[in-house]
GROMACS .gro file of C-alpha atoms in nm:
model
  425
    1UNK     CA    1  11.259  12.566   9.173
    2UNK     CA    2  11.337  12.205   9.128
    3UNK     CA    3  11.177  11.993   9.385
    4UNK     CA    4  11.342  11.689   9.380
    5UNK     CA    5  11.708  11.880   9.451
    6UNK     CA    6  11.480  12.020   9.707
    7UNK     CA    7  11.393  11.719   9.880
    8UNK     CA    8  10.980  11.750   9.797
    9UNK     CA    9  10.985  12.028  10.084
   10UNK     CA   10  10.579  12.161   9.994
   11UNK     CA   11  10.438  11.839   9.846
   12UNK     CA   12  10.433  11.401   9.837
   13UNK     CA   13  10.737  11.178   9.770
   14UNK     CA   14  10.664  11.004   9.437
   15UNK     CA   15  10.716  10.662   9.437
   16UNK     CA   16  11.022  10.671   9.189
   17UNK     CA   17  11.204  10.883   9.461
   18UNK     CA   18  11.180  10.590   9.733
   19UNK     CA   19  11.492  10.462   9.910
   20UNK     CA   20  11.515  10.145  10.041
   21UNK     CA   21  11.536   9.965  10.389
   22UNK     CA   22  11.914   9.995  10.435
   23UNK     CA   23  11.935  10.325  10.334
   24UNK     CA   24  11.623  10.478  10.521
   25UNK     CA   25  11.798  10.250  10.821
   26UNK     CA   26  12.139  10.379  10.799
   27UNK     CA   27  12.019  10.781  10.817
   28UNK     CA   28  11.757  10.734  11.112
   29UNK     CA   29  12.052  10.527  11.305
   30UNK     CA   30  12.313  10.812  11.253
   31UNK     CA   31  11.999  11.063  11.348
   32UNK     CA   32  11.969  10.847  11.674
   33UNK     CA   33  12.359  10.837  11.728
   34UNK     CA   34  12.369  11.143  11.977
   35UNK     CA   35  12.596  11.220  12.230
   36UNK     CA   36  12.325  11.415  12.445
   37UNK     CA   37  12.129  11.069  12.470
   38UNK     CA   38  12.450  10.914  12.618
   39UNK     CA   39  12.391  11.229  12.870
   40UNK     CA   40  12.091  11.172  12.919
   41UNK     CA   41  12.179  10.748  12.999
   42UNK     CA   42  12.469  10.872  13.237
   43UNK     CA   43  12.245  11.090  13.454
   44UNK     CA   44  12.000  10.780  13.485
   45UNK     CA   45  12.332  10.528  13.541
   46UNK     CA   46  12.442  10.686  13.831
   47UNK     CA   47  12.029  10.648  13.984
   48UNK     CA   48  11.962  10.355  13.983
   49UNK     CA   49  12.085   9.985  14.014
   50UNK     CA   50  12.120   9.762  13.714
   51UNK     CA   51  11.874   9.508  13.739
   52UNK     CA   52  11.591   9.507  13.757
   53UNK     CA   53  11.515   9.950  13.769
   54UNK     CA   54  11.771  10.047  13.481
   55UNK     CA   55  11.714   9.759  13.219
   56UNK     CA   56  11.366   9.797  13.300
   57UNK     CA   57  11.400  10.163  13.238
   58UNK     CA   58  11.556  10.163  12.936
   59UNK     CA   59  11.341   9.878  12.748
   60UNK     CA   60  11.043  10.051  12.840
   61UNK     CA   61  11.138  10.446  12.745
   62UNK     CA   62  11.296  10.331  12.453
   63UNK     CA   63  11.021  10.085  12.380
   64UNK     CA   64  10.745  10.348  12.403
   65UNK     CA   65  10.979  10.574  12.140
   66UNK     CA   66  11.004  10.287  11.906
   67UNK     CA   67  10.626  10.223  11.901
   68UNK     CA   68  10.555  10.634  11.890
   69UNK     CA   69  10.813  10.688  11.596
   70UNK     CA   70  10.713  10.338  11.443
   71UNK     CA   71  10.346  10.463  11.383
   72UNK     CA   72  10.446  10.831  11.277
   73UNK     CA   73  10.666  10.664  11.033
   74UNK     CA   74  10.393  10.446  10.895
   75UNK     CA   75  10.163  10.726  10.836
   76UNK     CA   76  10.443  10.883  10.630
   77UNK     CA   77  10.539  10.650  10.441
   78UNK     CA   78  10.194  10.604  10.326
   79UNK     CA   79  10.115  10.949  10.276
   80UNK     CA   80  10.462  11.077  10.115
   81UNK     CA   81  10.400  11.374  10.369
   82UNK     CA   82  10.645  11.520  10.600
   83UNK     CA   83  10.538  11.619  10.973
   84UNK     CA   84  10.484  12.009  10.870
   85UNK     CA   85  10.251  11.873  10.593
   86UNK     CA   86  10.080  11.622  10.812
   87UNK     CA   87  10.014  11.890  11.041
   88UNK     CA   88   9.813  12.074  10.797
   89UNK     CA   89   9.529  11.777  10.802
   90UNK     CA   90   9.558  11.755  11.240
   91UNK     CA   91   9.616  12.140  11.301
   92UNK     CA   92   9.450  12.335  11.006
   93UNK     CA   93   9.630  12.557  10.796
   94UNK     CA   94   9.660  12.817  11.046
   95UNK     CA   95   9.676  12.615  11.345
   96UNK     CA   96   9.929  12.433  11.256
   97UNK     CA   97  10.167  12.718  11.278
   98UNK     CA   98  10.175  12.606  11.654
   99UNK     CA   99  10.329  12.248  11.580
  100UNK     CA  100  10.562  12.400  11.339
  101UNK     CA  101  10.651  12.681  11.581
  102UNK     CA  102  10.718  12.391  11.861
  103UNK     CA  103  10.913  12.139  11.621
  104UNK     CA  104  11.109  12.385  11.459
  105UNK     CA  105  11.223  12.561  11.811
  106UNK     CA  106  11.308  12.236  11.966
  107UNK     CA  107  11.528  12.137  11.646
  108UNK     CA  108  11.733  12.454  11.663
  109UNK     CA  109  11.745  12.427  11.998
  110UNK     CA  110  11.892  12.089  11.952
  111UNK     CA  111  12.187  12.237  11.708
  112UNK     CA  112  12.276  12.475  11.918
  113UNK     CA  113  12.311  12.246  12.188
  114UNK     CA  114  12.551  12.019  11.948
  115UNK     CA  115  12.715  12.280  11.839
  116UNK     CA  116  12.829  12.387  12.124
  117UNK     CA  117  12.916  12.096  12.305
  118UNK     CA  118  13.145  12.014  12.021
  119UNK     CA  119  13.332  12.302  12.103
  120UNK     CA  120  13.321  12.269  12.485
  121UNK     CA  121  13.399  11.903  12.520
  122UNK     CA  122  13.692  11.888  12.212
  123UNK     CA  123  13.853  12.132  12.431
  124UNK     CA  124  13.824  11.975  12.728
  125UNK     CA  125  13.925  11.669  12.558
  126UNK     CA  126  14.251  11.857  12.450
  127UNK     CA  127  14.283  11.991  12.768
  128UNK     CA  128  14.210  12.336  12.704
  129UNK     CA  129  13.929  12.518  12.941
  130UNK     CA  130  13.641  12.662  12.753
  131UNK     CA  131  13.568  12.907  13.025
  132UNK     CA  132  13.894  13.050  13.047
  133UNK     CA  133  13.941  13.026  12.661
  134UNK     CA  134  13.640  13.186  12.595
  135UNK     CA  135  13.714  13.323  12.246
  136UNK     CA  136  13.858  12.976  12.085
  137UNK     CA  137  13.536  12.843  12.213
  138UNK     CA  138  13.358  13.102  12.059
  139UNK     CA  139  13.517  13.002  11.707
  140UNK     CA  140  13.486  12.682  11.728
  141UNK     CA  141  13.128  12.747  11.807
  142UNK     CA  142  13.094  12.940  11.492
  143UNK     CA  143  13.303  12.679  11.276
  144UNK     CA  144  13.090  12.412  11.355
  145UNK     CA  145  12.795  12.589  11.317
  146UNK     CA  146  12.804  12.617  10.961
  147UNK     CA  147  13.051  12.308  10.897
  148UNK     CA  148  12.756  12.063  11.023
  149UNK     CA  149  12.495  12.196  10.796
  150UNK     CA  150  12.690  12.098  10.486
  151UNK     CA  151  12.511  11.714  10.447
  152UNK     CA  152  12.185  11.839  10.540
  153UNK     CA  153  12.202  12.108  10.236
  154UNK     CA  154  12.272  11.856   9.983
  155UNK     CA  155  12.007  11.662  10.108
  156UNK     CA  156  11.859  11.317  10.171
  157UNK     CA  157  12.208  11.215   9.978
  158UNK     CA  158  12.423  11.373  10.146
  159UNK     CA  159  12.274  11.254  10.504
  160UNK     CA  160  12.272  10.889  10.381
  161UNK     CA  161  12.644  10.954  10.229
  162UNK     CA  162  12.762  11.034  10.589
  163UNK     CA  163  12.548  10.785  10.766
  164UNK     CA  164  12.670  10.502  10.562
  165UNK     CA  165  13.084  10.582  10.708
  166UNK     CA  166  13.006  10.678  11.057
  167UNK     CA  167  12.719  10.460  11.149
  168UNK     CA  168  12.924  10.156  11.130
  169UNK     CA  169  13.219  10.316  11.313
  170UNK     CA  170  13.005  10.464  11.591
  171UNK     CA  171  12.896  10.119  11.659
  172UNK     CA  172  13.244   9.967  11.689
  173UNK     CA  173  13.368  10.251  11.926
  174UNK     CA  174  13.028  10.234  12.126
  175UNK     CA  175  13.082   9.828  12.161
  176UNK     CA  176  13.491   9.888  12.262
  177UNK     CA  177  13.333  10.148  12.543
  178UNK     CA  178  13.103   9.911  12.686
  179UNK     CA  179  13.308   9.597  12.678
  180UNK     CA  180  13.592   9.831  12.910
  181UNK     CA  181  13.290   9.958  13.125
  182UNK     CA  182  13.179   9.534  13.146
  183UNK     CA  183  13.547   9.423  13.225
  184UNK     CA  184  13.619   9.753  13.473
  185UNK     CA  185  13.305   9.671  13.692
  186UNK     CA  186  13.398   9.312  13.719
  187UNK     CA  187  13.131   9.143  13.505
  188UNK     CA  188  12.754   9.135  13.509
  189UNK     CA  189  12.721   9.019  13.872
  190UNK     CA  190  12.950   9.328  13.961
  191UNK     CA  191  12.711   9.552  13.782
  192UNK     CA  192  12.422   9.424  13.989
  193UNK     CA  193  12.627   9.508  14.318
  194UNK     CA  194  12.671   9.869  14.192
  195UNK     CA  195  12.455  10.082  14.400
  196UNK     CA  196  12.267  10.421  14.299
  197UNK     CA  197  12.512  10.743  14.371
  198UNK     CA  198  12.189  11.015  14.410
  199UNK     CA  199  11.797  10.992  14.342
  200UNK     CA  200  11.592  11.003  14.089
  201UNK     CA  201  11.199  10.937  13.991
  202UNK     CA  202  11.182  10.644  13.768
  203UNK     CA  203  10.874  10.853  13.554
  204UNK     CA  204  11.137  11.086  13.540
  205UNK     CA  205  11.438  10.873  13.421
  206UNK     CA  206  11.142  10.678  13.188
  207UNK     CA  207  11.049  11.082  13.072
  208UNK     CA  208  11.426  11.137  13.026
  209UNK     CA  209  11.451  10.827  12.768
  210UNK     CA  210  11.174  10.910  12.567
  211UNK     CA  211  11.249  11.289  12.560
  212UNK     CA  212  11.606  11.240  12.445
  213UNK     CA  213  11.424  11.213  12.112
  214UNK     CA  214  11.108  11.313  12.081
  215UNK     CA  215  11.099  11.577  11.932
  216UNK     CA  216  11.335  11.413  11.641
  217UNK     CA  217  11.116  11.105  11.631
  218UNK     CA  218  10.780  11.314  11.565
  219UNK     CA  219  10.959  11.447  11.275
  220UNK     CA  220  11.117  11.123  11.156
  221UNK     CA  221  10.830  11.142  10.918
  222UNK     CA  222  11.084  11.413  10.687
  223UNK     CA  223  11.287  11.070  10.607
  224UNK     CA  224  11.013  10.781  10.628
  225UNK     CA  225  10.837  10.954  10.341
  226UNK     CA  226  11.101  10.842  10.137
  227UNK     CA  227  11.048  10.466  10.238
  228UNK     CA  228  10.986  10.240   9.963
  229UNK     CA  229  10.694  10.091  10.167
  230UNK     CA  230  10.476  10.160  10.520
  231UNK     CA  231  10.644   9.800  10.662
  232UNK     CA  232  10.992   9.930  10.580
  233UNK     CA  233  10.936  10.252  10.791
  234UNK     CA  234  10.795  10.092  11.059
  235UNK     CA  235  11.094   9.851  11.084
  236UNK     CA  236  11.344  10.101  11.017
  237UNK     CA  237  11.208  10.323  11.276
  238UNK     CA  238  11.239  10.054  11.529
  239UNK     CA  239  11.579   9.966  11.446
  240UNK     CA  240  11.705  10.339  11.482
  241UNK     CA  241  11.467  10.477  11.779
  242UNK     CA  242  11.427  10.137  12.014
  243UNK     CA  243  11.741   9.929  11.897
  244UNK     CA  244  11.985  10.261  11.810
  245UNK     CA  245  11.903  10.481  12.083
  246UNK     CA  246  11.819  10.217  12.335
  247UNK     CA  247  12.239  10.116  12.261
  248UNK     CA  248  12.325  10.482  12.289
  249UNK     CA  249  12.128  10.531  12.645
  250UNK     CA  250  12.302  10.169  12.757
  251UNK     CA  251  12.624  10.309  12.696
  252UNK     CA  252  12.582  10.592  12.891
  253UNK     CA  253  12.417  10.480  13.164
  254UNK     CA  254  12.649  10.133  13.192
  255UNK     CA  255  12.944  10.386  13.161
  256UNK     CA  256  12.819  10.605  13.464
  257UNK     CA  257  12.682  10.330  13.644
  258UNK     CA  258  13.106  10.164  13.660
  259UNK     CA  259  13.238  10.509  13.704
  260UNK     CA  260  12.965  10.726  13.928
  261UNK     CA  261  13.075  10.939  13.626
  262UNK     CA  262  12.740  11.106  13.474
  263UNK     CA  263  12.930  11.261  13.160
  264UNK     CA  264  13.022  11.057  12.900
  265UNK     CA  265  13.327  11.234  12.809
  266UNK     CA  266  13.494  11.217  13.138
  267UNK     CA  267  13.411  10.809  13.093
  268UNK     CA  268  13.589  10.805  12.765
  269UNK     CA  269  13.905  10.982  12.933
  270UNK     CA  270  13.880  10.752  13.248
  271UNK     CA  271  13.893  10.428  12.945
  272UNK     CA  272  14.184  10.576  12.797
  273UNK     CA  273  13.971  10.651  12.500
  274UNK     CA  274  14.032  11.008  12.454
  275UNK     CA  275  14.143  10.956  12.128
  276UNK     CA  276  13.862  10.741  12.011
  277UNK     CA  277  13.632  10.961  12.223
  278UNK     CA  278  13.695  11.290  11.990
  279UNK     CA  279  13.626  11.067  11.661
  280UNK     CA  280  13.299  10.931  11.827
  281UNK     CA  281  13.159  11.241  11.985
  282UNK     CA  282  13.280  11.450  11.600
  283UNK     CA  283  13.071  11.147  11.415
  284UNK     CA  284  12.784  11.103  11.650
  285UNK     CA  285  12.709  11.498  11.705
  286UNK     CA  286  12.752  11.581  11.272
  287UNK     CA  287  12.521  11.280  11.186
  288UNK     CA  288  12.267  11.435  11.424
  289UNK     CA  289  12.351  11.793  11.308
  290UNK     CA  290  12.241  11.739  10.986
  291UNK     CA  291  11.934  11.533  11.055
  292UNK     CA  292  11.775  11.814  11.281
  293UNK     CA  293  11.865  12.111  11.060
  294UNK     CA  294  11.727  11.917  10.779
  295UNK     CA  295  11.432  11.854  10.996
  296UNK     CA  296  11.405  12.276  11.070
  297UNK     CA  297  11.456  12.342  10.721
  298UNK     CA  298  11.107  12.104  10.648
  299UNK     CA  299  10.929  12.258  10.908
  300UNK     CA  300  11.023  12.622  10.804
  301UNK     CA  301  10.982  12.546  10.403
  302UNK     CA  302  10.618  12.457  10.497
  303UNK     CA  303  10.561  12.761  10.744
  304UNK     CA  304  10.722  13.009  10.494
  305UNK     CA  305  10.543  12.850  10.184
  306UNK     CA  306  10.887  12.836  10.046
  307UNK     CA  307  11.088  12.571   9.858
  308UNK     CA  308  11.408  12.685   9.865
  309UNK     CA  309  11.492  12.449  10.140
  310UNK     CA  310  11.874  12.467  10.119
  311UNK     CA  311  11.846  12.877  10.217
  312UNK     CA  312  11.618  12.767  10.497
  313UNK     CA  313  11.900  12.522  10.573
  314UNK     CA  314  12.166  12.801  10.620
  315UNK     CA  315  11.953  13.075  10.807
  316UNK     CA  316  11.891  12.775  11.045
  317UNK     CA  317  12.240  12.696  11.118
  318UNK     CA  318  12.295  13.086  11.169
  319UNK     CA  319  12.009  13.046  11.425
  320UNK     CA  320  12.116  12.742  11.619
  321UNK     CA  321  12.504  12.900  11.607
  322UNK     CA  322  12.393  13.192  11.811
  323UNK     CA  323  12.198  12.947  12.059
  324UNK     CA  324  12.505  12.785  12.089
  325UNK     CA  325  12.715  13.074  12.173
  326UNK     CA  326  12.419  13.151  12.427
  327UNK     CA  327  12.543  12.855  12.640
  328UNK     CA  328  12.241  12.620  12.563
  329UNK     CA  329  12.426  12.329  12.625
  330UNK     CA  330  12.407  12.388  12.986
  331UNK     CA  331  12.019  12.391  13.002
  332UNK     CA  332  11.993  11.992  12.834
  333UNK     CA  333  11.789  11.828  13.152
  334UNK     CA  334  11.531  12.056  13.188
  335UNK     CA  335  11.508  12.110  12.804
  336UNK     CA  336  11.484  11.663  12.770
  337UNK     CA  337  11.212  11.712  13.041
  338UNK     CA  338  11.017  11.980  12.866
  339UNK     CA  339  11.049  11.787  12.512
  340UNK     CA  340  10.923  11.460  12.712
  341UNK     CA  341  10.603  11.702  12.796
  342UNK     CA  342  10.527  11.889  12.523
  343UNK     CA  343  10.609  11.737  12.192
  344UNK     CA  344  10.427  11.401  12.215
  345UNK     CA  345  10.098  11.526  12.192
  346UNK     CA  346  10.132  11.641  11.837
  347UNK     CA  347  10.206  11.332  11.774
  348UNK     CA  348   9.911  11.172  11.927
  349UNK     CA  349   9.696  11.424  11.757
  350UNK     CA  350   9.868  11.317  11.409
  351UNK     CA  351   9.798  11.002  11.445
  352UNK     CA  352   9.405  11.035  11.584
  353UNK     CA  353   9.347  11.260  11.254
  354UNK     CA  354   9.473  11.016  10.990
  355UNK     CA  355   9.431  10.734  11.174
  356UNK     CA  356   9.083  10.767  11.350
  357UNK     CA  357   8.931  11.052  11.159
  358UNK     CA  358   9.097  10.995  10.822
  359UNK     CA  359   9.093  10.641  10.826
  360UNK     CA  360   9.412  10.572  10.654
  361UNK     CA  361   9.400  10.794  10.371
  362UNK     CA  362   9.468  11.164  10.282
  363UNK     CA  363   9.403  11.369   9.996
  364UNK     CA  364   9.658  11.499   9.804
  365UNK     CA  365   9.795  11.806   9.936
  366UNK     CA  366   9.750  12.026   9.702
  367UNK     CA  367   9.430  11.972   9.590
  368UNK     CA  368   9.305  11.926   9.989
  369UNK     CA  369   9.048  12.143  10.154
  370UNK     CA  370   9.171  12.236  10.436
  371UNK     CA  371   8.998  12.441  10.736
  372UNK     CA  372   9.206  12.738  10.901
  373UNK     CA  373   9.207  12.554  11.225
  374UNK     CA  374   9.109  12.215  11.285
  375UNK     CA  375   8.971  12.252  11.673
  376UNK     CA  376   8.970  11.890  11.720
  377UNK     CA  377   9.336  11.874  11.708
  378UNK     CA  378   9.434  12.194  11.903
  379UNK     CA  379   9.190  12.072  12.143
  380UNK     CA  380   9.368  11.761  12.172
  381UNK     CA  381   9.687  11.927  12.191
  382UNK     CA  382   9.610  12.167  12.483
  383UNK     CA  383   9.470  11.870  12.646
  384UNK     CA  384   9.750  11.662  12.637
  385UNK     CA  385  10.023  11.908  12.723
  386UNK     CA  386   9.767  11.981  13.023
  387UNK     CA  387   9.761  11.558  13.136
  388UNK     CA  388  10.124  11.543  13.045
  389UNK     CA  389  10.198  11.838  13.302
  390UNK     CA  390  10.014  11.736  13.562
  391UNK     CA  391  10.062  11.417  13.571
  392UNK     CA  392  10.242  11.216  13.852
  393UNK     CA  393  10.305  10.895  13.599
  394UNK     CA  394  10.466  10.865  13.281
  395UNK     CA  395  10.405  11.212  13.114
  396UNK     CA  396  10.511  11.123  12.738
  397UNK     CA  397  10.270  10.799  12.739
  398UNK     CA  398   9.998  11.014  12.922
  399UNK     CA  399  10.046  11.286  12.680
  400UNK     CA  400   9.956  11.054  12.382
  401UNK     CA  401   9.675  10.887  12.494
  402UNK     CA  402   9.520  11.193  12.613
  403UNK     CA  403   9.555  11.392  12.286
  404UNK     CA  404   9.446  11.128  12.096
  405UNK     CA  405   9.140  11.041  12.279
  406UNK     CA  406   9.028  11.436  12.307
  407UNK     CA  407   9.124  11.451  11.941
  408UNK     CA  408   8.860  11.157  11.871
  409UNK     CA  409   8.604  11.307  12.138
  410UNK     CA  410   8.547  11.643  12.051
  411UNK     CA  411   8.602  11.575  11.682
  412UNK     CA  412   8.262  11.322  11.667
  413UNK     CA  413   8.116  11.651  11.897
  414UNK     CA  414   8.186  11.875  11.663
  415UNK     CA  415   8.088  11.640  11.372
  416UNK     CA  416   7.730  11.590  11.569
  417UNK     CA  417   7.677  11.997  11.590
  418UNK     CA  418   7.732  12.049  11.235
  419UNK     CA  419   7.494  11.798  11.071
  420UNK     CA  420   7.205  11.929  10.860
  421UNK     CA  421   6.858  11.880  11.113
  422UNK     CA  422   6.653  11.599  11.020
  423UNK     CA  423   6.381  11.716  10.699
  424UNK     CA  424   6.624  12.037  10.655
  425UNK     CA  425   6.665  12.042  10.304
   0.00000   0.00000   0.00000
């Protein structure tokens, strides 16, 4: 099997198959572009008053997600690895099952979740009831299932082909949305007067942020592998994960925050922008379709030890369609919550490996030797879903810091143990 038509799905990016800034850019923006984190800004909008609790929370969630994705993105770049790779230094053959297990749930999950809001909110849009309609919803379900795969099995290509048209056009209708919300709530200083409608934890709105895209931005490695360089990754990642989403939670919250309207769709009917609103929510959900089937396809190539990542591709749109028709999309707060917990740490224990115990620099995969577990890093992982749980704070941050320093700490333990005795020979 060819493995560049493949995308590289088992081994390293060469350099000749780079991309550069704009294009690595352009995909990670149209990944970001998703209508569940203009949700997830609308449930926060109506929460909170504008300044100084919402700007505040928004910089800083979206700031933390920049920084998080920024550094994963490094580390791929540099190592040509994606995050199912990666996790075969951090986790251990074996062990890294787990992260791939995680990842590769929460990316389905995610497709489902598109897939069938598509259907729901198009006909509600139309003015057709999904509930009583139950069996046109059902084929749109299906439809779109399969029809939002089709970029993702081409490839990097065919996710950079789509970005390029939609990303552009997503930003215009996003800007026409805002300016009506500006204009309908009579100007900044009639934003400030806004009060809060109901109550909510500003860990949790901050959790909220961050878990909107998590579990995307710990596998935004599957694209920053093909950056040209480690400074172009970082940047790009910033532009698409603090700049891109931080614009996509803004809309939704400012939106909301005018209107006492949590769902962006209902906002976009209240503008008169239903038209505009079913172009924007059919771009913004396919160029974040494709990103996190591509991403499931990665994670199951490496778990299968396949590379025939364009049938991985289809059997995980078949997967996510069911999900859909399951009703996921009714479930997307407490699933953003449980993301915000749970998927950080394998970060943090990615980065303590390469960064920490690695020191920058990996052996090539398939010549590495690699241990069936790596306790360090499941240590580290246990231990920061455990501090991310429990904690009263900011769990994503906690969750981090905690994995990485138990990563680091029992690591140098288990280093210590396994040294030769003084005079042994």
């Amino acid at each position: 099997m060819d493995q560049k038509s493949q995308d590289y799905p088992l081994s390293e990016v060469p350099q000749a198959a780079r991309k550069s800034f704009g294009s690595l850019a352009v995909v990670l923006l149209g990944f970001t572009f998703f209508t569940a984190t203009m949700f997830a800004g609308g449930q926060i909008g109506t929460a909170f008053p504008l300044w100084p609790d919402l700007v505040a929370i928004i910089v800083t969630g979206n700031l933390l997600l920049g920084a998080y994705v920024a550094v994963l993105g490094m580390i791929g770049a540099r190592t040509g690895l994606n995050t199912a790779l990666l996790s075969r230094f951090s986790f251990g053959r074996i062990g890294a099952k787990l992260p791939d297990l995680l990842l590769g749930f929460t990316q389905i999950g995610w497709y489902g979740w598109g897939t069938a809001t598509m259907a729901v909110v198009l006909l509600r849009l139309i003015g057709i009831d999904a509930e009583t309609h139950s069996v046109l919803a059902y084929a749109l379900m299906i439809l779109f299932g399969f029809a939002f795969c089709w970029t993702a099995y081409i490839g990097y290509r065919g996710l950079e082909l789509l970005s390029i048209v939609s990303v552009p056009l997503m930003v215009l209708l996003l800007a026409v949305s805002l300016w009506i919300a500006v204009e309908d709530g009579a100007g900044g200083q009639g934003l400030m007067a806004i009060q809060p409608g109901h109550a909510l934890g500003i860990g949790t709105a901050i959790t909220m942020v961050f878990g909107t895209f998590v579990s995307g931005g710990t596998q935004a490695t599957n694209w920053t592998r093909f950056a040209a360089s480690p400074r172009q990754a970082v940047w790009a990642s910033l532009v698409a994960f603090f700049i891109g989403n931080g614009l996509m939670i803004t809309t939704g919250a400012i939106g909301a925050l005018v209107y006492q309207q949590p769902d962006i769709v209902d906002v976009l009917v209240i503008q008169g922008l239903t038209v505009l609103g079913i172009l924007m929510l059919f771009l913004n959900l396919w160029t974040t379709q494709d990103n996190t089937i591509y991403n499931f396809s990665a994670v199951g190539c490496t778990g299968f030890a396949t590379d025939k990542r364009r049938m991985v591709t289809v059997i995980g749109a078949a997967i996510g369609t069911v999900l859909a028709l399951l009703r996921i999309d009714l479930y997307l707060i407490p699933f953003l919550l449980l993301l915000g917990t749970f998927i950080p740490p394998i970060g943090g224990v990615i980065m303590a490996d390469y960064l920490v115990k690695r020191r920058g620099s990996y052996p090539p995969i398939a010549s590495a030797d690699l241990p069936d577990f790596n306790k360090a890093g499941l240590a580290g992982y246990v231990v920061g879903c455990l501090a991310a749980y429990f904690s009263p704070g900011i769990p994503p941050l906690i969750g981090i810091i905690v994995a990485i320093v138990t990563y680091v700490m029992v690591d140098r333990v288990l280093s210590e143990r396994d040294k030769p005795a003084a005079g042994s020979p």
